[in-house]
Amino acid sequence: MAEQSLETVTADDVAILAGVSRWTVARAFKKDGVISDKARAKVMAAATELGYVPDLLAASLASDRSNLVALLVDDFDNPHKLVMLERLTRILREAGYGTLLVNMLGESDGPEALLTASQRRVDAAVVIGTQFDEGIRRTALGAKRVKQLIIFARASTAPGTISISCDDVAAMTEITRHLLEKGFKRPLFLAGPDTESTRLMRKDTFINVWSEEGSDPPPSVIHVPEYSMALACEAVTTRLSDLPSQVRPDVIVCENDVLALGAIDALRHRLGLSVPADVAVTGFDDVPLAASPAYDLTTYRQPVTEMARALVRVLDNGGRDATDVFLSGRFIQRGSS
Amino acid sequence: MAEQSLETVTADDVAILAGVSRWTVARAFKKDGVISDKARAKVMAAATELGYVPDLLAASLASDRSNLVALLVDDFDNPHKLVMLERLTRILREAGYGTLLVNMLGESDGPEALLTASQRRVDAAVVIGTQFDEGIRRTALGAKRVKQLIIFARASTAPGTISISCDDVAAMTEITRHLLEKGFKRPLFLAGPDTESTRLMRKDTFINVWSEEGSDPPPSVIHVPEYSMALACEAVTTRLSDLPSQVRPDVIVCENDVLALGAIDALRHRLGLSVPADVAVTGFDDVPLAASPAYDLTTYRQPVTEMARALVRVLDNGGRDATDVFLSGRFIQRGSS
DNA sequence: AAATTAGTTGCACGCGCGTGCATTCATATG
DNA sequence: CATATGAATGCACGCGCGTGCAACTAATTT
C-alpha cells in the first residue's frame, strides 16, 4: 500500500487503475452489487493500493439514504444512557449506520435538536429513553428530511412514530410478584415526573398487580420531578423521617435504578436504616452500579442489545410496515430485596 | 408557516419566492455573509414560510468543511465519559458542529473506527480519554480525509496530534500536598493499565511529589488491567486482606474515580473497614457519583467545559498553529479523606 | 449455426450547495 | 451633473457518487 499524495482518492482514480468504469468500482463496494468476481477483485486490489474508501457524504447526497441515525438524548445524568449509547453505537455501526449524537439541551430544545439532525439528512431520529415531547413529533412530521421518528426505550403510541422498548408491563408484573412472594406488606412506589406523554407503564402496572394480587392497603406513591439520585434521596428522606416503624414502608419500588440508588442512599446515610433488613428496594434498568457490592440492587435488565437489533431491522426496512416493538428483559434478583 | 408538500425545499425555492438568486439565499444564512439587511429579511421570511433549512450534507460536499466531528470512545464503562459526552455535544453543537459518536469496539479497532469516521468527511477525529493507539495515528495520517486528530482528556506528545487535557501534574500535586498536610503516612497508589503510550502523569507526579515533600518509605503501587470498579475492588481486597493494621495503607490514592469507588467498596464491603477512619481514599475526575452520600469522595474535577471550549477553538482554527492545551481543574475535598 | 437469454458493464444526469470572480447597483466625491 | 468607490448581487463550475437504462458479452437453447 503505497503512500499517496494528499489528494483525495475518488472512485475515478480506482477505476482508471483497475481498467474499468467508475460505476463498476461502485458495484464492487456494494455488498449485493451485480459484478463479476474478476472485476471485483481487480477493483479491490486497485482500491487497496490507492487507499480508496467510498465517500459516504457524496453517496448520501446522490441517493436518498445517508445511513446516518441521530441519537437524541436529553438526560445525561442517568448511567443507563451510557449503556444504551454503547450498545446502539456498536450495533448500528456493525449494521453500517453512523450515529450522530445530539444533545437536547433544555426543556423545549427537542424541535431544534431535530432540525439540527435533519440538516444532515439522517435516515432516522431516535429519541432515547426520554419524556417524549409533542413538539418533537410535529417538527419531525413537518421536516421532510426526517424520514422516521423512533422512540427508543420508551413506549409511545404517538402517531407517526415507532417505539422500541422493554415490555414494562411484563417486567413490573414480575417484580411485583417477587415482592408479594417475599411477603412485603407496605410498598412505596418511587416514580419520576408525572407527565402525560410517553409515560412508563411501570407505576400503573405495579399498582394494578399489587392491588389485584396483593393484600390490604393500596401502595402509596411519590413523584420526583427528575430522575436524579439526589432528588430521590431527598424525597425518600423527607417521606420516611419521623415515621414510626410500624407504618414505615417495608419496600421501596422504584421506577428506575437511579431513583433506587438515591433511595438506598437515603435509607442508609440519611435515615440510618439498613437495606434490605429494614426496608428493601428494587430498581429498573440494571445499570452497572446496581451490581456493585455497595448497592447490590434487585432490578430488571432491559434487553438493550435486542432493542438495538430491532432498531436495525426497522431502519433496514426503511420504516415500511413497521410496528411498535416490545421486548422482554430479565429479572435480576440481588441483595436489596 | 404553511404546510408544504413532502418535496425537499432547496435554496432555489427560497430564492424564487424571495425574488433573489440562490446565492443570496446562501449569504443570508451565513453569519458574516455580505448582504443587505433588506435582502436578508426577504430571504428569511421566504425561508420561514417554506420551512427551509440549509442542507449541511450538500454544503459539506461542496466545501471542504463538514462541521462534523467524530468522537471516538472505547470505554463506555466510565461514567465520566457520559459527563464528557454531554459537555462536548452541547458545546460543539452551540458552536455549530455536529458530533458523530463512534464506538471503538475492541482492542485494535481504532484504525477501523477512524476510517468509518473519515468516510463522512469529519473535520476532526477526537479520541476521548483513552489509551492512545499508535495504529490510530498512522491511520489518521494516512487517511487524507481526517484533517485533525485530537486527543481529548489525555496528554499526548504524539506527532501530528493535538491534545487537550487537564493539567495532571498540577492536579496531582495539589492532591498529594493535601494528603501530606493531613498527615497520611503510608499511601497506596491504585493505577490503571501500565502502558507506554499516552499515559497519564498522575502516578508519576504523585510518586515524585510524595518522595520529595513527604517522608519515609516511597509509595507502593498496584495496577489493574482496566479502569473497572470490579477489578479495583478485587485488587484492593487482595492487597489489603490479612494485612496487619500497622502496615496497612492509610490512604489509597486512585488514578481516577472509577478505581476509587471500587476501592471504597472493597474497604467497606469486603474488608469491613471504614472510610476514611481506617483508610482514606482519593479519586480523580469528579464523576457525579462521587458527590453522593454513599461515597462522598475527595477528588479533582476536570475542567471539562473549558476543555470543550478549547476544542472548539482548535476546530475553528482549522488546526493552524494549534498547540497542546493544558487546563487546571478544581480540587474537591469531601469526606473520604 | 442462429437466436435467445442471462450476466456484465458503461453512461447521462442530477443530488444541493460553495467558491471565486464578474457584474450591477447605490452612494459619495469633484 | 459626471465620475469614482464600495457594497450587493449573480453566475459557471464542480464536489463524489447513485439511479435507471442502454449496450455489450458470454452462455444457453432450438
XYZ file of C-alpha atoms (C1' of nucleotides) in Angstrom:
734
model
C 0.000 0.000 0.000
C 1.913 2.920 -1.314
C 1.712 6.280 0.404
C -0.455 8.543 -1.670
C -0.427 12.241 -2.103
C -2.830 14.245 -0.021
C -5.266 14.480 -2.879
C -8.432 12.643 -2.069
C -8.766 9.376 -3.886
C -12.041 9.033 -5.750
C -13.740 6.153 -7.437
C -12.483 7.531 -10.739
C -8.892 7.028 -9.694
C -9.596 3.466 -8.734
C -11.471 2.889 -11.975
C -8.561 4.060 -14.078
C -6.068 1.940 -12.209
C -8.317 -1.106 -12.381
C -9.134 -0.511 -16.009
C -12.881 -0.393 -15.504
C -15.507 2.319 -15.292
C -16.310 4.267 -12.207
C -19.632 2.519 -11.834
C -18.013 -0.857 -11.698
C -15.986 0.425 -8.791
C -19.166 1.438 -7.056
C -20.641 -2.001 -7.668
C -17.620 -3.691 -6.185
C -18.247 -1.832 -2.963
C -21.911 -2.684 -2.832
C -22.491 -5.915 -0.954
C -25.100 -7.212 -3.365
C -23.922 -5.406 -6.445
C -24.079 -7.337 -9.701
C -20.485 -7.710 -10.755
C -18.170 -10.455 -11.860
C -15.727 -11.856 -9.377
C -12.866 -10.970 -11.628
C -13.834 -7.337 -11.887
C -14.418 -7.072 -8.179
C -11.020 -8.494 -7.444
C -9.345 -6.041 -9.790
C -11.226 -3.150 -8.248
C -10.468 -4.179 -4.716
C -6.797 -4.566 -5.490
C -6.694 -1.107 -7.005
C -8.678 0.349 -4.129
C -6.330 -1.125 -1.584
C -3.328 0.145 -3.435
C -4.687 3.659 -3.562
C -6.226 3.562 -0.122
C -9.624 4.321 -1.512
C -12.647 4.457 0.741
C -16.065 5.415 -0.604
C -17.201 8.851 0.404
C -20.433 8.335 2.288
C -21.178 12.008 2.207
C -21.311 12.132 -1.548
C -23.208 8.877 -1.532
C -25.789 10.321 0.801
C -26.240 13.326 -1.391
C -26.682 11.270 -4.504
C -29.023 8.726 -3.006
C -31.872 9.220 -0.622
C -30.213 7.325 2.193
C -27.464 8.534 4.439
C -27.030 5.520 6.669
C -26.870 8.062 9.412
C -29.019 7.952 12.521
C -29.443 10.768 15.001
C -29.465 9.809 18.645
C -31.326 12.433 20.627
C -30.525 12.429 24.312
C -31.694 14.871 26.915
C -30.675 13.347 30.206
C -27.013 12.603 30.530
C -27.256 12.027 34.237
C -28.560 8.522 34.002
C -25.747 5.995 33.635
C -28.113 3.742 31.774
C -27.825 6.183 28.901
C -24.206 5.210 28.601
C -25.176 1.565 28.391
C -27.650 2.321 25.653
C -25.219 4.516 23.775
C -22.600 1.805 23.863
C -24.973 -0.795 22.575
C -26.560 1.413 19.949
C -23.323 2.743 18.525
C -21.850 -0.727 18.388
C -24.753 -2.493 16.788
C -25.634 0.317 14.440
C -22.059 0.548 13.312
C -21.915 -3.166 12.697
C -25.008 -2.744 10.555
C -23.424 0.038 8.578
C -25.007 3.040 10.226
C -23.281 6.053 11.621
C -24.607 7.713 14.741
C -24.998 11.406 15.242
C -25.234 12.204 18.924
C -27.411 15.221 19.564
C -27.749 16.793 22.970
C -31.237 18.088 23.597
C -30.105 20.892 25.783
C -33.019 22.177 27.704
C -36.681 21.720 28.113
C -38.041 22.699 24.763
C -34.984 22.068 22.699
C -36.361 18.945 21.061
C -37.576 20.520 17.842
C -34.390 22.491 17.426
C -32.285 19.416 18.026
C -34.297 17.524 15.488
C -33.744 20.203 12.895
C -30.035 20.047 13.538
C -30.156 16.375 12.798
C -32.330 16.758 9.752
C -29.807 19.108 8.231
C -27.525 16.131 7.912
C -30.200 14.056 6.241
C -30.394 11.389 8.875
C -32.344 8.314 7.920
C -33.988 8.350 11.303
C -34.074 10.293 14.516
C -34.019 8.133 17.593
C -35.156 9.675 20.845
C -33.525 7.756 23.643
C -35.384 6.984 26.807
C -36.841 10.347 27.439
C -40.072 12.098 28.021
C -41.443 12.404 24.574
C -42.232 15.873 23.521
C -45.145 16.583 21.263
C -43.191 19.425 19.708
C -40.630 16.934 18.516
C -43.251 14.903 16.782
C -44.720 17.844 14.989
C -41.321 19.048 13.922
C -40.426 15.608 12.708
C -43.525 15.357 10.612
C -43.015 18.873 9.338
C -39.381 18.431 8.448
C -39.345 16.365 5.317
C -35.809 15.290 5.803
C -36.539 13.300 8.936
C -37.865 10.136 7.466
C -38.558 8.324 10.706
C -39.002 9.201 14.323
C -38.223 6.346 16.638
C -38.740 6.284 20.368
C -36.182 4.038 21.977
C -36.620 2.546 25.445
C -39.965 4.176 25.934
C -43.376 3.053 24.849
C -45.290 5.535 22.774
C -48.465 5.463 20.830
C -47.913 8.804 19.200
C -48.955 8.618 15.562
C -46.183 8.724 13.025
C -43.645 7.218 15.367
C -42.338 3.785 16.142
C -41.363 2.799 19.617
C -38.914 0.107 20.601
C -38.962 -0.658 24.253
C -38.867 -3.087 27.077
C -42.165 -4.702 27.940
C -42.711 -2.734 31.105
C -45.935 -4.474 31.992
C -44.457 -7.938 31.975
C -41.348 -6.707 33.715
C -43.083 -4.888 36.518
C -45.508 -7.744 36.962
C -42.553 -9.995 37.574
C -41.042 -7.633 40.087
C -44.332 -7.193 41.900
C -44.957 -10.925 42.192
C -41.476 -11.379 43.526
C -42.209 -8.853 46.244
C -45.566 -10.406 47.053
C -43.943 -13.802 47.384
C -41.355 -12.355 49.672
C -44.195 -11.199 51.889
C -43.783 -7.460 51.769
C -46.799 -5.582 53.054
C -46.350 -1.839 52.766
C -44.770 -0.820 49.480
C -43.904 2.692 48.457
C -43.591 3.412 44.780
C -40.980 5.995 43.855
C -41.654 7.479 40.455
C -40.176 10.121 38.209
C -42.013 13.075 36.739
C -45.753 12.605 36.395
C -46.271 13.642 32.810
C -48.826 12.711 30.265
C -46.798 11.900 27.190
C -44.875 8.716 26.590
C -45.229 7.501 30.073
C -43.730 4.414 31.530
C -46.226 1.747 32.381
C -44.236 0.728 35.395
C -46.143 2.619 38.015
C -49.592 1.686 36.770
C -48.610 -1.924 36.378
C -47.251 -2.098 39.872
C -50.357 -0.574 41.347
C -52.629 -2.842 39.337
C -50.851 -6.067 40.066
C -50.342 -5.242 43.716
C -53.963 -4.317 44.163
C -55.236 -7.408 42.414
C -52.896 -9.999 43.789
C -51.752 -8.358 46.959
C -53.413 -7.547 50.178
C -54.544 -4.651 52.278
C -53.869 -1.052 51.538
C -53.102 0.210 48.068
C -49.493 1.211 47.516
C -48.560 4.787 48.150
C -46.628 6.756 45.574
C -44.235 9.665 45.493
C -43.046 11.522 42.437
C -39.794 13.363 41.996
C -39.535 15.992 39.287
C -36.407 14.483 37.730
C -34.676 11.143 37.564
C -31.914 12.165 39.885
C -30.236 10.321 42.726
C -30.069 13.457 44.806
C -33.745 14.249 44.415
C -34.729 10.680 45.117
C -32.567 10.690 48.201
C -34.157 13.854 49.415
C -37.685 12.731 48.689
C -37.271 9.446 50.496
C -35.619 11.132 53.440
C -38.462 13.581 53.778
C -41.108 10.948 53.427
C -39.704 8.434 55.888
C -38.191 10.556 58.570
C -40.127 10.568 61.834
C -42.260 7.745 60.543
C -42.794 5.075 63.204
C -41.517 1.734 62.017
C -44.969 0.167 62.191
C -46.217 2.291 59.325
C -42.926 2.688 57.535
C -42.817 1.107 54.066
C -41.060 -2.229 54.040
C -40.079 -1.944 50.407
C -39.480 0.940 48.021
C -40.235 0.054 44.433
C -38.532 2.441 42.074
C -39.257 3.357 38.523
C -35.601 3.058 37.615
C -32.213 2.375 39.109
C -31.211 5.977 39.518
C -34.127 6.535 41.844
C -33.399 3.280 43.594
C -29.784 4.201 44.238
C -30.893 7.511 45.649
C -33.422 5.732 47.820
C -30.782 3.396 49.177
C -28.529 6.330 49.957
C -31.354 7.974 51.850
C -32.180 4.879 53.849
C -28.602 4.195 54.827
C -26.977 7.543 55.112
C -29.831 9.856 55.998
C -32.176 7.659 57.960
C -29.742 5.182 59.430
C -31.750 2.230 58.230
C -30.388 -0.898 56.695
C -31.207 -2.361 53.295
C -32.888 -4.784 52.962
C -33.361 -5.616 56.655
C -35.374 -2.504 57.487
C -36.506 -1.506 54.035
C -35.991 -3.363 50.780
C -35.504 -1.598 47.451
C -35.956 -2.546 43.816
C -34.942 -0.695 40.690
C -35.253 -0.963 36.949
C -32.644 -0.984 34.113
C -29.724 -2.777 35.724
C -27.156 -0.059 35.460
C -23.606 -1.276 36.086
C -23.567 0.192 39.548
C -26.517 -1.948 40.555
C -24.198 -4.930 40.570
C -21.637 -3.346 42.843
C -21.351 -4.627 46.405
C -22.241 -1.172 47.654
C -25.744 -1.310 46.280
C -26.382 -4.888 45.224
C -29.690 -3.831 43.782
C -32.539 -6.080 42.724
C -33.631 -4.813 39.348
C -34.806 -5.679 35.883
C -32.394 -5.683 32.990
C -33.667 -4.051 29.854
C -32.867 -6.060 26.729
C -30.805 -3.290 25.250
C -28.978 -5.436 22.741
C -32.156 -6.907 21.349
C -33.724 -3.481 21.275
C -30.804 -2.168 19.267
C -31.137 -5.085 16.870
C -34.811 -4.352 16.496
C -33.893 -0.806 15.665
C -31.598 -2.006 12.922
C -34.405 -4.067 11.460
C -36.705 -1.081 11.414
C -34.036 1.034 9.774
C -33.210 -1.585 7.189
C -36.856 -1.732 6.317
C -36.906 1.973 5.728
C -39.879 2.179 8.018
C -42.200 0.179 5.844
C -44.821 -1.787 7.740
C -43.003 -1.244 10.988
C -44.871 -1.680 14.224
C -44.010 -0.927 17.796
C -41.674 -3.425 19.371
C -41.844 -4.718 22.922
C -39.142 -6.997 24.219
C -38.727 -8.809 27.493
C -35.672 -8.426 29.618
C -34.564 -10.299 32.666
C -35.373 -10.014 36.331
C -32.188 -9.717 38.331
C -32.539 -10.532 41.979
C -29.842 -9.256 44.229
C -29.442 -8.473 47.865
C -31.561 -5.359 48.146
C -34.840 -7.269 48.309
C -45.914 28.798 8.202
C -47.855 26.851 5.621
C -47.600 23.114 5.425
C -45.502 22.169 2.452
C -45.517 19.139 0.248
C -43.043 16.431 1.041
C -40.686 17.669 -1.608
C -37.488 18.882 -0.069
C -37.185 22.622 -0.047
C -33.959 23.873 -1.554
C -32.309 27.231 -1.631
C -33.650 27.637 -5.143
C -37.211 27.521 -3.910
C -36.481 30.144 -1.338
C -34.696 32.269 -3.900
C -37.663 32.254 -6.243
C -40.086 33.140 -3.508
C -37.861 35.890 -2.200
C -37.136 37.180 -5.668
C -33.389 36.855 -5.373
C -30.768 34.455 -6.589
C -29.870 31.224 -4.882
C -26.549 32.637 -3.785
C -28.155 35.469 -1.961
C -30.090 32.903 -0.027
C -26.862 31.206 0.906
C -25.425 34.517 2.032
C -28.391 35.205 4.228
C -27.662 32.025 6.108
C -24.010 32.770 6.552
C -23.376 34.674 9.739
C -20.836 37.008 8.208
C -22.110 36.962 4.669
C -22.040 40.256 2.815
C -25.672 41.011 2.192
C -28.015 43.925 2.644
C -30.375 43.870 5.563
C -33.317 44.150 3.239
C -32.347 41.125 1.180
C -31.654 39.096 4.257
C -35.049 39.933 5.673
C -36.767 38.909 2.464
C -34.843 35.668 2.315
C -35.522 34.813 5.917
C -39.207 35.470 5.523
C -39.360 33.218 2.486
C -37.284 30.549 4.225
C -39.567 30.553 7.223
C -42.616 30.305 5.041
C -41.253 27.343 3.155
C -39.635 25.756 6.171
C -36.267 25.846 4.505
C -33.185 24.654 6.307
C -29.792 24.529 4.595
C -28.624 21.050 3.759
C -25.351 20.595 5.576
C -24.623 17.439 3.664
C -24.593 19.196 0.342
C -22.672 22.037 1.924
C -20.039 19.626 3.163
C -19.671 18.103 -0.238
C -19.293 21.429 -1.928
C -16.896 22.907 0.552
C -14.006 21.321 2.319
C -15.586 21.584 5.752
C -18.295 19.402 7.160
C -18.635 20.935 10.602
C -18.754 17.364 11.745
C -16.544 15.949 14.454
C -16.083 12.296 15.232
C -15.980 11.350 18.898
C -14.095 8.100 19.312
C -14.827 6.299 22.546
C -13.632 2.902 23.611
C -14.570 2.641 27.253
C -18.219 3.115 27.971
C -17.908 1.810 31.494
C -16.613 5.012 32.959
C -19.413 7.383 33.928
C -17.086 10.261 33.339
C -17.418 9.517 29.645
C -21.038 10.495 29.943
C -20.058 13.783 31.500
C -17.626 14.461 28.709
C -20.111 13.460 26.043
C -22.709 15.759 27.473
C -20.345 18.677 27.584
C -18.816 18.036 24.175
C -22.097 17.547 22.365
C -23.546 20.618 23.949
C -20.674 22.969 23.378
C -19.851 21.671 19.936
C -23.447 21.992 18.918
C -23.580 25.544 20.208
C -20.547 26.237 18.065
C -22.193 24.745 15.009
C -20.571 21.356 14.957
C -22.286 18.010 14.732
C -20.902 15.060 16.615
C -20.531 11.596 15.242
C -20.214 9.104 18.061
C -18.053 6.162 17.099
C -17.640 3.136 19.291
C -14.155 1.703 19.155
C -15.269 -1.797 19.718
C -12.312 -3.860 20.682
C -8.632 -3.644 21.178
C -7.369 -2.864 17.732
C -10.476 -1.309 16.314
C -9.108 2.215 16.390
C -7.957 2.432 12.789
C -11.167 0.900 11.530
C -13.244 3.282 13.598
C -11.268 6.178 12.261
C -11.889 5.104 8.696
C -15.591 4.910 9.418
C -15.461 8.476 10.582
C -13.344 9.628 7.690
C -15.911 8.338 5.254
C -18.172 11.074 6.482
C -15.530 13.721 5.989
C -15.272 14.733 9.590
C -13.324 17.900 10.208
C -11.612 16.225 13.104
C -11.466 12.967 14.959
C -11.435 13.342 18.713
C -10.253 10.427 20.766
C -11.808 10.730 24.185
C -9.893 9.864 27.292
C -8.458 6.622 26.168
C -5.238 4.815 25.762
C -3.910 6.231 22.571
C -3.156 3.709 19.939
C -0.316 4.217 17.549
C -2.316 2.490 14.843
C -4.887 5.224 15.072
C -2.286 7.860 14.481
C -0.856 6.173 11.454
C -4.299 5.640 10.009
C -5.193 9.223 10.645
C -2.144 10.492 8.898
C -2.677 8.054 6.070
C -6.339 8.845 5.567
C -6.421 12.171 3.853
C -9.938 12.850 4.875
C -9.125 13.065 8.570
C -7.819 16.562 8.799
C -7.052 16.573 12.503
C -6.532 14.041 15.222
C -7.240 15.390 18.655
C -6.657 13.634 21.924
C -9.164 14.797 24.492
C -8.654 14.414 28.228
C -5.313 12.776 27.806
C -1.929 14.293 27.341
C -0.067 13.149 24.288
C 3.071 14.156 22.566
C 2.452 12.044 19.508
C 3.432 13.992 16.406
C 0.613 15.137 14.185
C -1.869 15.276 17.019
C -3.142 17.895 19.392
C -4.040 17.036 22.942
C -6.448 18.901 25.156
C -6.326 17.794 28.716
C -6.353 18.551 32.350
C -3.037 19.550 33.838
C -2.444 16.293 35.637
C 0.794 17.408 37.187
C -0.677 20.440 38.894
C -3.750 18.498 39.878
C -1.979 15.564 41.410
C 0.464 17.859 43.134
C -2.462 19.521 44.841
C -3.951 16.223 45.903
C -0.633 14.999 47.203
C 0.031 18.104 49.258
C -3.429 17.859 50.730
C -2.666 14.330 51.866
C 0.702 15.303 53.265
C -0.895 18.101 55.215
C -3.464 15.717 56.579
C -0.607 13.637 57.889
C -1.026 10.418 55.985
C 1.979 8.158 56.149
C 1.507 5.025 54.096
C -0.126 5.731 50.754
C -1.030 3.152 48.183
C -1.402 4.302 44.602
C -4.041 2.474 42.601
C -3.435 2.824 38.886
C -4.963 1.594 35.667
C -3.172 -0.264 32.901
C 0.564 0.318 32.776
C 1.044 1.117 29.117
C 3.586 3.171 27.296
C 1.517 5.377 25.041
C -0.416 8.454 26.073
C -0.011 7.852 29.720
C -1.442 9.839 32.488
C 1.063 11.781 34.509
C -0.869 11.188 37.681
C 1.058 8.265 39.030
C 4.488 9.695 38.325
C 3.521 13.045 39.754
C 2.228 11.505 42.927
C 5.346 9.467 43.415
C 7.590 12.420 42.723
C 5.840 14.883 44.967
C 5.385 12.403 47.761
C 9.007 11.385 47.624
C 10.264 14.949 47.565
C 7.964 16.543 50.073
C 6.860 13.557 52.092
C 8.563 11.295 54.475
C 9.748 7.771 54.883
C 9.031 4.955 52.526
C 8.166 5.525 48.880
C 4.559 4.913 47.979
C 3.594 1.472 46.792
C 1.613 0.999 43.623
C -0.789 -1.509 42.173
C -2.040 -1.658 38.627
C -5.309 -3.067 37.408
C -5.633 -4.057 33.756
C -8.763 -1.984 33.183
C -10.477 1.008 34.690
C -13.207 -1.030 36.282
C -14.817 -0.787 39.695
C -14.979 -4.535 39.998
C -11.317 -5.032 39.200
C -10.300 -2.241 41.521
C -12.412 -3.744 44.255
C -10.826 -7.101 43.764
C -7.304 -5.767 43.611
C -7.669 -3.767 46.799
C -9.290 -6.667 48.587
C -6.461 -8.976 47.631
C -3.813 -6.492 48.553
C -5.152 -5.485 51.951
C -6.641 -8.655 53.321
C -4.648 -10.222 56.166
C -2.537 -7.112 56.344
C -1.964 -6.063 59.938
C -3.218 -2.569 60.542
C 0.252 -1.265 61.401
C 1.463 -1.761 57.842
C -1.879 -1.233 56.157
C -2.017 1.822 53.879
C -3.753 4.752 55.492
C -4.792 6.263 52.187
C -5.441 4.885 48.728
C -4.735 7.401 46.003
C -6.509 6.444 42.788
C -5.813 7.366 39.235
C -9.484 8.057 38.660
C -12.849 7.917 40.361
C -13.875 4.569 38.988
C -10.924 2.961 40.689
C -11.599 4.963 43.836
C -15.212 3.843 44.019
C -14.105 0.262 43.612
C -11.522 0.768 46.328
C -14.125 2.146 48.700
C -16.388 -0.805 48.001
C -13.535 -3.141 48.789
C -12.659 -1.405 52.029
C -16.209 -1.286 53.281
C -17.869 -4.370 51.940
C -15.010 -6.805 51.532
C -12.622 -5.813 54.283
C -15.023 -4.370 56.810
C -13.018 -1.214 57.148
C -14.382 2.263 57.350
C -13.613 5.191 55.078
C -11.905 7.482 55.935
C -11.394 6.430 59.542
C -9.386 3.305 58.756
C -8.316 4.105 55.221
C -8.860 7.292 53.275
C -9.405 7.367 49.528
C -8.992 9.955 46.788
C -10.070 9.841 43.177
C -9.821 11.897 40.024
C -12.468 13.266 37.609
C -15.347 14.063 39.929
C -17.952 11.787 38.435
C -21.475 12.562 39.635
C -21.474 9.588 41.974
C -18.506 10.978 43.826
C -20.808 13.568 45.339
C -23.340 11.075 46.608
C -23.548 10.480 50.342
C -22.668 6.854 49.740
C -19.173 7.665 48.544
C -18.539 11.298 49.328
C -15.266 11.085 47.502
C -12.436 13.564 47.615
C -11.389 14.097 44.043
C -10.259 16.532 41.399
C -12.723 17.915 38.918
C -11.520 18.027 35.359
C -12.340 21.302 33.616
C -14.446 19.580 31.022
C -16.314 22.661 29.908
C -13.149 24.635 29.365
C -11.606 21.675 27.600
C -14.569 21.507 25.251
C -14.270 25.213 24.573
C -10.608 24.787 23.828
C -11.557 22.091 21.381
C -13.904 24.471 19.617
C -11.114 26.989 19.309
C -8.835 24.414 17.755
C -11.551 23.353 15.344
C -12.410 26.900 14.378
C -8.778 27.477 13.610
C -8.753 24.536 11.283
C -5.739 23.236 13.108
C -3.469 26.073 12.176
C -0.795 26.857 14.732
C -2.555 24.806 17.351
C -0.631 23.605 20.327
C -1.394 21.196 23.099
C -3.691 22.600 25.752
C -3.447 22.013 29.474
C -6.109 23.348 31.770
C -6.461 23.345 35.502
C -9.480 21.965 37.240
C -10.521 22.132 40.831
C -9.653 20.110 43.890
C -12.814 18.876 45.558
C -12.402 17.845 49.127
C -15.082 15.610 50.509
C -15.421 13.156 53.320
C -13.309 10.303 52.038
C -10.022 11.919 53.012
C -25.337 -22.151 -36.527
C -28.694 -18.575 -35.495
C -31.453 -16.846 -31.940
C -32.373 -16.235 -27.257
C -31.203 -15.237 -22.574
C -28.711 -14.119 -18.520
C -24.898 -11.853 -16.836
C -21.984 -7.580 -17.001
C -20.607 -3.124 -17.888
C -20.948 1.809 -19.337
C -23.009 6.305 -19.151
C -26.052 10.902 -18.871
C -27.935 13.249 -15.411
C -28.686 15.069 -11.029
C -28.283 15.463 -5.638
C -27.917 20.900 -3.052
C -24.708 23.968 -2.199
C -19.747 26.707 -2.036
C -16.014 29.160 -4.413
C -14.229 32.871 -6.892
C -14.933 36.216 -9.997
C -17.744 39.274 -12.949
C -21.361 42.357 -12.912
C -24.659 45.624 -11.226
C -26.303 48.935 -8.064
C -26.211 52.722 -4.567
C -23.668 56.238 -2.535
C -20.109 59.742 -2.144
C -16.912 62.973 -4.398
C -15.078 66.500 -7.713
C -24.034 66.525 -13.324
C -20.325 63.067 -14.240
C -17.232 60.065 -12.155
C -15.184 57.114 -8.628
C -15.771 53.962 -4.952
C -17.549 50.332 -2.337
C -21.381 47.421 -1.425
C -24.601 43.829 -3.281
C -25.716 40.505 -6.219
C -25.489 36.974 -9.958
C -23.394 33.014 -12.063
C -20.368 28.895 -14.192
C -18.410 25.158 -12.416
C -17.509 21.406 -9.525
C -17.790 18.348 -5.031
C -18.103 12.342 -5.448
C -21.318 9.253 -6.118
C -26.278 6.760 -7.194
C -30.118 5.841 -10.356
C -32.031 3.865 -14.222
C -31.473 2.390 -18.557
C -28.859 1.156 -22.737
C -25.251 -1.505 -24.687
C -22.436 -5.190 -24.728
C -20.538 -10.045 -23.931
C -20.826 -14.871 -22.994
C -23.571 -18.811 -22.170
C -27.615 -21.373 -23.476
C -31.305 -23.080 -26.423
C -33.683 -24.920 -30.662
